[in-house]
Each structure stands twice: as C-alpha cells, then as structure tokens.
mmCIF file of C-alpha atoms in Angstrom:
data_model
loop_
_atom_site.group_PDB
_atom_site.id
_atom_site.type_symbol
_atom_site.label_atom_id
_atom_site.label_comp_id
_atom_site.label_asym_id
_atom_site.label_seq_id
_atom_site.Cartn_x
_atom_site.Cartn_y
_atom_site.Cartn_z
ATOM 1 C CA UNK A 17 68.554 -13.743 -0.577
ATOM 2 C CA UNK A 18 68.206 -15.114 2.627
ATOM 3 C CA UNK A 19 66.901 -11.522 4.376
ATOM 4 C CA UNK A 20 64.914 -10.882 1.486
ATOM 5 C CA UNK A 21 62.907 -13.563 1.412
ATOM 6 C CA UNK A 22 62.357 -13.381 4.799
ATOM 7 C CA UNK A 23 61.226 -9.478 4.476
ATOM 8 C CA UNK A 24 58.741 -10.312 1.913
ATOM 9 C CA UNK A 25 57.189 -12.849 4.255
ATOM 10 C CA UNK A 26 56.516 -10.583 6.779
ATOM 11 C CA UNK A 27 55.170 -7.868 4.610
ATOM 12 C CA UNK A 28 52.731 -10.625 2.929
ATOM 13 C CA UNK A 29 52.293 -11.270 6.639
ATOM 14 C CA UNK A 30 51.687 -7.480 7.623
ATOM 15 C CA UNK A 31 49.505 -7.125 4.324
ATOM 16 C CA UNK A 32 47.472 -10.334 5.431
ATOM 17 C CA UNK A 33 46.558 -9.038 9.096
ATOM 18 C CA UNK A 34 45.293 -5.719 7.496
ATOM 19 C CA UNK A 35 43.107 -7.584 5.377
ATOM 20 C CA UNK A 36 40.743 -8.959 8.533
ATOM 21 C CA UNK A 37 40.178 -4.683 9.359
ATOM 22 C CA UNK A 38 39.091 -4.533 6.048
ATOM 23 C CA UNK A 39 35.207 -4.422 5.148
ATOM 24 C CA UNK A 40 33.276 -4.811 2.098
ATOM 25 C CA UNK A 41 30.623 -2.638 0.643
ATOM 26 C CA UNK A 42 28.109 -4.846 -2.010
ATOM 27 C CA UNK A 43 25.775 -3.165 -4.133
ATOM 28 C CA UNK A 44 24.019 -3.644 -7.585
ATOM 29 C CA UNK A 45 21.090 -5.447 -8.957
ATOM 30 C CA UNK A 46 20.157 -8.954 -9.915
ATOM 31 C CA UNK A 47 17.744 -10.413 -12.439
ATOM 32 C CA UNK A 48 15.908 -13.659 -11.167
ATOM 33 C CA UNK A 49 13.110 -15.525 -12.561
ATOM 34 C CA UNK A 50 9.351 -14.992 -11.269
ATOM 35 C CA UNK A 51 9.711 -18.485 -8.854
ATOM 36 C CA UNK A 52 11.318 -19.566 -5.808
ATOM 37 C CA UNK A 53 15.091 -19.087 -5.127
ATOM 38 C CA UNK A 54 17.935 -17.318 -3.113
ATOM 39 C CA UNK A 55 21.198 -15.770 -3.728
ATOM 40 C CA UNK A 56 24.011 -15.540 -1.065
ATOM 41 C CA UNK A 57 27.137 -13.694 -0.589
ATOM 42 C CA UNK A 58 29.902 -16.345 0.818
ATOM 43 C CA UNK A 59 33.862 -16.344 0.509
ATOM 44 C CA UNK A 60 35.654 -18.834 -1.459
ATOM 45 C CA UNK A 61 36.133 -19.422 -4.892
ATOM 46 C CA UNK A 62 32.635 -20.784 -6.601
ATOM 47 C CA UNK A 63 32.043 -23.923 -8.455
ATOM 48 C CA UNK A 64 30.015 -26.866 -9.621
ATOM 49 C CA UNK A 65 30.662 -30.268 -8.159
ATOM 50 C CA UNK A 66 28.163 -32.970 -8.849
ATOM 51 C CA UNK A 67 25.281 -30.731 -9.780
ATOM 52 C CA UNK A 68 26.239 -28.457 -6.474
ATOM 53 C CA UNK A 69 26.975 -24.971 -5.779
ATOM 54 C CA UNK A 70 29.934 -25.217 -3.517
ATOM 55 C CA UNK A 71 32.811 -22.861 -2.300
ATOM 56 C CA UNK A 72 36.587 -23.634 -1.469
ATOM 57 C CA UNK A 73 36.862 -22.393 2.251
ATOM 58 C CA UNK A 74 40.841 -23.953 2.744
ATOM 59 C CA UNK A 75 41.383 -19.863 3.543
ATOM 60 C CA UNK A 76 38.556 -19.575 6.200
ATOM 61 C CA UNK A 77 41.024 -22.621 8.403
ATOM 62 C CA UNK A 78 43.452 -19.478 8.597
ATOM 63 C CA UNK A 79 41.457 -16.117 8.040
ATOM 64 C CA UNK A 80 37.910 -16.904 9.914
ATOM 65 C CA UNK A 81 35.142 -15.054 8.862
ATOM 66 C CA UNK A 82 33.523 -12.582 10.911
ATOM 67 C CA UNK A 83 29.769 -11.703 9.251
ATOM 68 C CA UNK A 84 28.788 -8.562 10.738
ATOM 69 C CA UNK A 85 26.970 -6.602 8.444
ATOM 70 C CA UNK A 86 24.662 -3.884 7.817
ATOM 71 C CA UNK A 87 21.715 -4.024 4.809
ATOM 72 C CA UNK A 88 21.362 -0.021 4.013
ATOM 73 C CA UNK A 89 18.934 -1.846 1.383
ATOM 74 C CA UNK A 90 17.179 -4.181 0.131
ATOM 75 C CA UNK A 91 13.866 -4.201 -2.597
ATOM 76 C CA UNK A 92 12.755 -6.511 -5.111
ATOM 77 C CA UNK A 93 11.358 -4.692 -8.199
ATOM 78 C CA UNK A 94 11.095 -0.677 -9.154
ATOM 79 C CA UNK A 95 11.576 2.257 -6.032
ATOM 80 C CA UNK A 96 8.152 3.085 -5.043
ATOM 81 C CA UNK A 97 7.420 6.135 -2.843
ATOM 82 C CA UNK A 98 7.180 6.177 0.823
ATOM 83 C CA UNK A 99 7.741 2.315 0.614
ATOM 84 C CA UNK A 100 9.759 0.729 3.214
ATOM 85 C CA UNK A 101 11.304 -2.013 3.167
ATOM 86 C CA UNK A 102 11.811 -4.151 6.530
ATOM 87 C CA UNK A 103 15.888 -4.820 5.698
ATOM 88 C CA UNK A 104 16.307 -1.266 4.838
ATOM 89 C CA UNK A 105 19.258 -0.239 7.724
ATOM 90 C CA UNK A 106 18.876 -3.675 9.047
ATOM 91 C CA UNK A 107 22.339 -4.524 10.904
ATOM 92 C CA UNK A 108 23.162 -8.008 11.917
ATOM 93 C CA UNK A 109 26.413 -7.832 14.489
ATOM 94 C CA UNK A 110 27.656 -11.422 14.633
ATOM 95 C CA UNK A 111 28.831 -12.879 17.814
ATOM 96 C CA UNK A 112 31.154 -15.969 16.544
ATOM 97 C CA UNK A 113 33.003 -16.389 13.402
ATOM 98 C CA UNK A 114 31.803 -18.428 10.277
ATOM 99 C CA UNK A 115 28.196 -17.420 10.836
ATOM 100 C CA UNK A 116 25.749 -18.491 8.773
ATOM 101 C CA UNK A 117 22.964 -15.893 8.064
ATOM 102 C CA UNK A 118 19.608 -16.174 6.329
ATOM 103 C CA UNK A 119 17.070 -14.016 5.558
ATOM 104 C CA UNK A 120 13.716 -16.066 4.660
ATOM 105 C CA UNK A 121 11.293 -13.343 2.676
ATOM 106 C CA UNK A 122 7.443 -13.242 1.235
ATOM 107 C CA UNK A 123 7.201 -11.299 -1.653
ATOM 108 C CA UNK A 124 3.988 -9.666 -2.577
ATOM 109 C CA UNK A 125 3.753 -8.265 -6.164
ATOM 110 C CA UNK A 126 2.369 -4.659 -6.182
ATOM 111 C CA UNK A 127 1.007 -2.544 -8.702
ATOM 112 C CA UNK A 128 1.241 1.333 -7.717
ATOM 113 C CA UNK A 129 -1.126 3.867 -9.446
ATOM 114 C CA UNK A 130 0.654 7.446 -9.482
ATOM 115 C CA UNK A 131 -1.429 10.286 -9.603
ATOM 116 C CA UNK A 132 -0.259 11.224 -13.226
ATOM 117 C CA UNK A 133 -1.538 7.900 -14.122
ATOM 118 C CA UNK A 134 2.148 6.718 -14.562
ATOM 119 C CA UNK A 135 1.931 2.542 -13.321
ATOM 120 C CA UNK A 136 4.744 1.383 -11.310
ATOM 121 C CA UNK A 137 4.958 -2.937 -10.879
ATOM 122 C CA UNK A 138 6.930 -3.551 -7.832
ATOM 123 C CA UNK A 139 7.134 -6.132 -4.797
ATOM 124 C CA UNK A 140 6.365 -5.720 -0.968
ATOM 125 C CA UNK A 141 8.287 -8.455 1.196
ATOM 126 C CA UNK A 142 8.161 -9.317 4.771
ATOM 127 C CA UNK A 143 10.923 -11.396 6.378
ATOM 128 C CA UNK A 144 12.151 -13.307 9.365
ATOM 129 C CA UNK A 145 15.813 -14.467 10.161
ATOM 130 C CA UNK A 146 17.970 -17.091 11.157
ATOM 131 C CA UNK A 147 21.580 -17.661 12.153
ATOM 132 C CA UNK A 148 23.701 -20.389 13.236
ATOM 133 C CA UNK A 149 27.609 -21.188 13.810
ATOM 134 C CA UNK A 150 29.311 -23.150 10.850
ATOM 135 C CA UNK A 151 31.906 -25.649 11.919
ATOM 136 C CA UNK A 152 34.138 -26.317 9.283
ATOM 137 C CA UNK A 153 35.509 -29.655 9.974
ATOM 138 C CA UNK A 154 32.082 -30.389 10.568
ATOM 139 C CA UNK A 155 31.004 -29.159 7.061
ATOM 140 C CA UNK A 156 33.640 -30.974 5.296
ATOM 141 C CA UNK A 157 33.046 -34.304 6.816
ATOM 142 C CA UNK A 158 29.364 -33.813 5.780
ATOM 143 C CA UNK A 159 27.718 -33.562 9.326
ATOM 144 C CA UNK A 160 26.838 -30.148 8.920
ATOM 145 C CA UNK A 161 24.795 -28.415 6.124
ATOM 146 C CA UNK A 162 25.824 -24.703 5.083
ATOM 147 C CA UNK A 163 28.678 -22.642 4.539
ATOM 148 C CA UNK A 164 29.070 -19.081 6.027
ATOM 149 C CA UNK A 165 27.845 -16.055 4.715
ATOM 150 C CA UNK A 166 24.778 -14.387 3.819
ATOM 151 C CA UNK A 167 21.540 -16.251 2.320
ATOM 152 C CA UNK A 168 18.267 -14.514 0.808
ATOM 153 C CA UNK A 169 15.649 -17.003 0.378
ATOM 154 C CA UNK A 170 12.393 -15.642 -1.162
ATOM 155 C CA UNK A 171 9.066 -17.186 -2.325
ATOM 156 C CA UNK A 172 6.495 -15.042 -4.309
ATOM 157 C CA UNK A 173 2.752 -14.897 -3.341
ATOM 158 C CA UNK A 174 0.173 -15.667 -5.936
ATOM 159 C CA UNK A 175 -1.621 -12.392 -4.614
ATOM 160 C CA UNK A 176 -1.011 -8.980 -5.405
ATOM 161 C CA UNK A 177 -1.818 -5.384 -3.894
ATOM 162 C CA UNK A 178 -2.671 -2.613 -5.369
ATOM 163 C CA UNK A 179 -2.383 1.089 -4.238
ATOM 164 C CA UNK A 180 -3.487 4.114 -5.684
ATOM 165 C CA UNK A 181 -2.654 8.254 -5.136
ATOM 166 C CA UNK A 182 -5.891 10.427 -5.091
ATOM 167 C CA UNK A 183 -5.968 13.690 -4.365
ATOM 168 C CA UNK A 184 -8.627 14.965 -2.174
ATOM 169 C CA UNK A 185 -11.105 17.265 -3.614
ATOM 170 C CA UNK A 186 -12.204 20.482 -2.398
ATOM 171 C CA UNK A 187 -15.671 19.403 -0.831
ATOM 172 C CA UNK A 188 -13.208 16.999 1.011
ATOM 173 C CA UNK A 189 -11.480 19.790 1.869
ATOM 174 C CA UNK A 190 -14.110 21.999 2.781
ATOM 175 C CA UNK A 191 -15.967 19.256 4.983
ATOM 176 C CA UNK A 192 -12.530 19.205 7.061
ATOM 177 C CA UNK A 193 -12.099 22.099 7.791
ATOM 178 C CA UNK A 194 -16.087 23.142 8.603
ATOM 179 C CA UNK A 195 -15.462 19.790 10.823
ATOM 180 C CA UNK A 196 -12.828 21.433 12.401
ATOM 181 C CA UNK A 197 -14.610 24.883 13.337
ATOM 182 C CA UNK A 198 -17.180 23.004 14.706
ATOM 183 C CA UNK A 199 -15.309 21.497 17.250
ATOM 184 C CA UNK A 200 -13.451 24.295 18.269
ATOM 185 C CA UNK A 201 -17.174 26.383 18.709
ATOM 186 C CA UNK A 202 -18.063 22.805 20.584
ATOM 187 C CA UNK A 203 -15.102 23.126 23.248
ATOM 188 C CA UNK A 204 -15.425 26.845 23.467
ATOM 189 C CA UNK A 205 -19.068 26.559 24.529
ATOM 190 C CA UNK A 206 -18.218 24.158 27.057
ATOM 191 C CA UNK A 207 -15.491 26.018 28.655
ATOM 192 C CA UNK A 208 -17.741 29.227 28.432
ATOM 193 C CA UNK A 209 -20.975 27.340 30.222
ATOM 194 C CA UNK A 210 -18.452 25.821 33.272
ATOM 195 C CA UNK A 211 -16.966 29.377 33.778
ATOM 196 C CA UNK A 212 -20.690 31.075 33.460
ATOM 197 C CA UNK A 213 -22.317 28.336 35.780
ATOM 198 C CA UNK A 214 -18.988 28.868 38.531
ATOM 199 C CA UNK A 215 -19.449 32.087 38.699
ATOM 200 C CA UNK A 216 -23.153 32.113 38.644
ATOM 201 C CA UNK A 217 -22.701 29.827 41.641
ATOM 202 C CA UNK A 218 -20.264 32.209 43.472
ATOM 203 C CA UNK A 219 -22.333 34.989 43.342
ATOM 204 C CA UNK A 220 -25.136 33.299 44.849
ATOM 205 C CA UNK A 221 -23.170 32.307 47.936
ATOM 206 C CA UNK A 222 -22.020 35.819 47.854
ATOM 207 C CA UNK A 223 -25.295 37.084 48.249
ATOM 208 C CA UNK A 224 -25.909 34.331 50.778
ATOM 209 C CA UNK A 225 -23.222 35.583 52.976
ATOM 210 C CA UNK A 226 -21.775 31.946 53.127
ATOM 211 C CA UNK A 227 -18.604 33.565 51.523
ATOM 212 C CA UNK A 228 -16.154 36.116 53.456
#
C-alpha cells in the first residue's frame, strides 16, 4: 500500500510539472452592454464576496503564473474589410510571474457602407497598455490592488465614423490615365531637349576646334 501510494504521488507530481509547459488557447465571443466595462482572463476559481468579483489563488503560492501571451485577435462588433485592429498579433512576453496585464481601449462605433449597399455596424478601438508585478501576500493582506491575468478595459465614444466603398467611374478613370501620358510626354521632352542642346553644344566646339 505503502509503494503505491507513494507511486501515485509522484505521478500526480510528474502530471503537475507538465502542467506549467502547458499553454492555453482562448477564443469565442462575448455580449456586453453599450457602456463602460472590462472582462479579464485570471486563474482561480470565481466568486462573489461582499458585492466583489474575486478569485481563489491558494494554487498560484505553488504553481506561479507566467502571463505570456499572444492576441492573434481582438474586435468589438461585426468583421469589416481591410480593418485592422491594433491587438491583432499583439504578443505580450512577460518577464516575472503573476503579472498583471491591462489593455485600456477607445471604442469608436462605425457604420460601413458596402458597395452593394449591404450596412455593416461595427467598432474601431485604439489602445494603450499597462503591466505590473502582483505580490500575493501583498494582495491578500489588502496592500495591493489586482490579481494576475489579463484585463480589457473599454469605454465607448459618443462619436461615430462612417466609411463608404465607391467605385471610381470611367471619366475618373480616363482623367488618370490621360494624367499619366502627359507626364510621361513631359519627362520625355525634357530628356530629349538636354540630349538635343548637349549635342548641339558639342558640335559647336567641334567646329571651333576647341575639341580633339
């Protein structure tokens, strides 16, 4: 029973250290209000104390957490083409363990015109980022704010852009491309007037006998 028990330990033990190698990959969608908030993704089990959101972090004292990431993306509201977002393939390569990391964003509602007249509503967001070191003895004894993990804050602008597709008609067309044959007539009568001129000039000297 004895040697048993004892191999089960270190397999739980084994299993347990191939756990920190591991890495997560996050991805779906979230419905929020139209006002101020922020969702995060911490470890720990969730839940209410005293009209808080907390998290139990006992397992962090043994397993700290190590927040390197990578954000392959990150919009708020329908896909809209050639849009980029700023987090899109944003990677964040922590440098001590129980890292807090937040990610404060601006998000500008957008209404996108498609060519077909289809309307798309959608968001544009800029951002800037913090991060900072979580002590958890600290935390717990309430002289530090935060828990580890990652934070989105975002605030929505009473503004809103709107962008359109047009396709360019022909006269557009046509007034490009006579604007383009002119220039090329343009450069070739320059280069044709210096080479006429040069030799112009040569032949005079020639005549001169100032050239050998």
């Amino acid at each position: 029973v004895s040697t048993q028990s004892t191999g089960k330990r270190e397999g739980l033990v084994r299993a347990l250290d191939d756990t920190k190698k591991e890495q997560c990959n996050v991805q779906g969608r979230l419905r929020v209000s139209k006002v101020s908030g922020n969702f995060h993704i911490s470890p720990g089990k969730s839940f209410q104390q005293s009209n808080a959101h907390v998290h139990d972090l006992k397992l962090l004292q043994q397993f700290p957490l190590n927040l390197t990431h990578t954000i392959h993306r990150l919009s708020f509201g329908e896909f809209v083409p050639t849009q980029v977002n700023p987090l899109d393939n944003h990677t964040f390569v922590a440098t001590e363990l129980n890292t807090m990391r937040q990610y404060f964003t601006q998000i500008v509602p957008m209404r996108y015109n498609k060519i077909n007249s289809e309307v798309v509503l959608s968001n544009q967001y800029s951002v800037t980022y913090h991060h900072k070191h979580i002590d958890l003895n600290k935390a717990a004894r309430g002289e530090q704010s935060g828990l580890p993990g990652m934070f989105v804050t975002y605030e929505i602008s009473p503004l809103m852009v709107e962008v359109s597709e047009n396709r360019r008609s022909f006269t557009h067309f046509l007034t490009g491309v006579c604007a383009i044959v002119g220039g090329v007539f343009t450069v070739a009568g320059i280069i044709d007037s210096f080479v006429y001129n040069s030799y112009r000039a040569f032949q005079k000297k020639l005549e001169l006998g100032k050239v050998n």
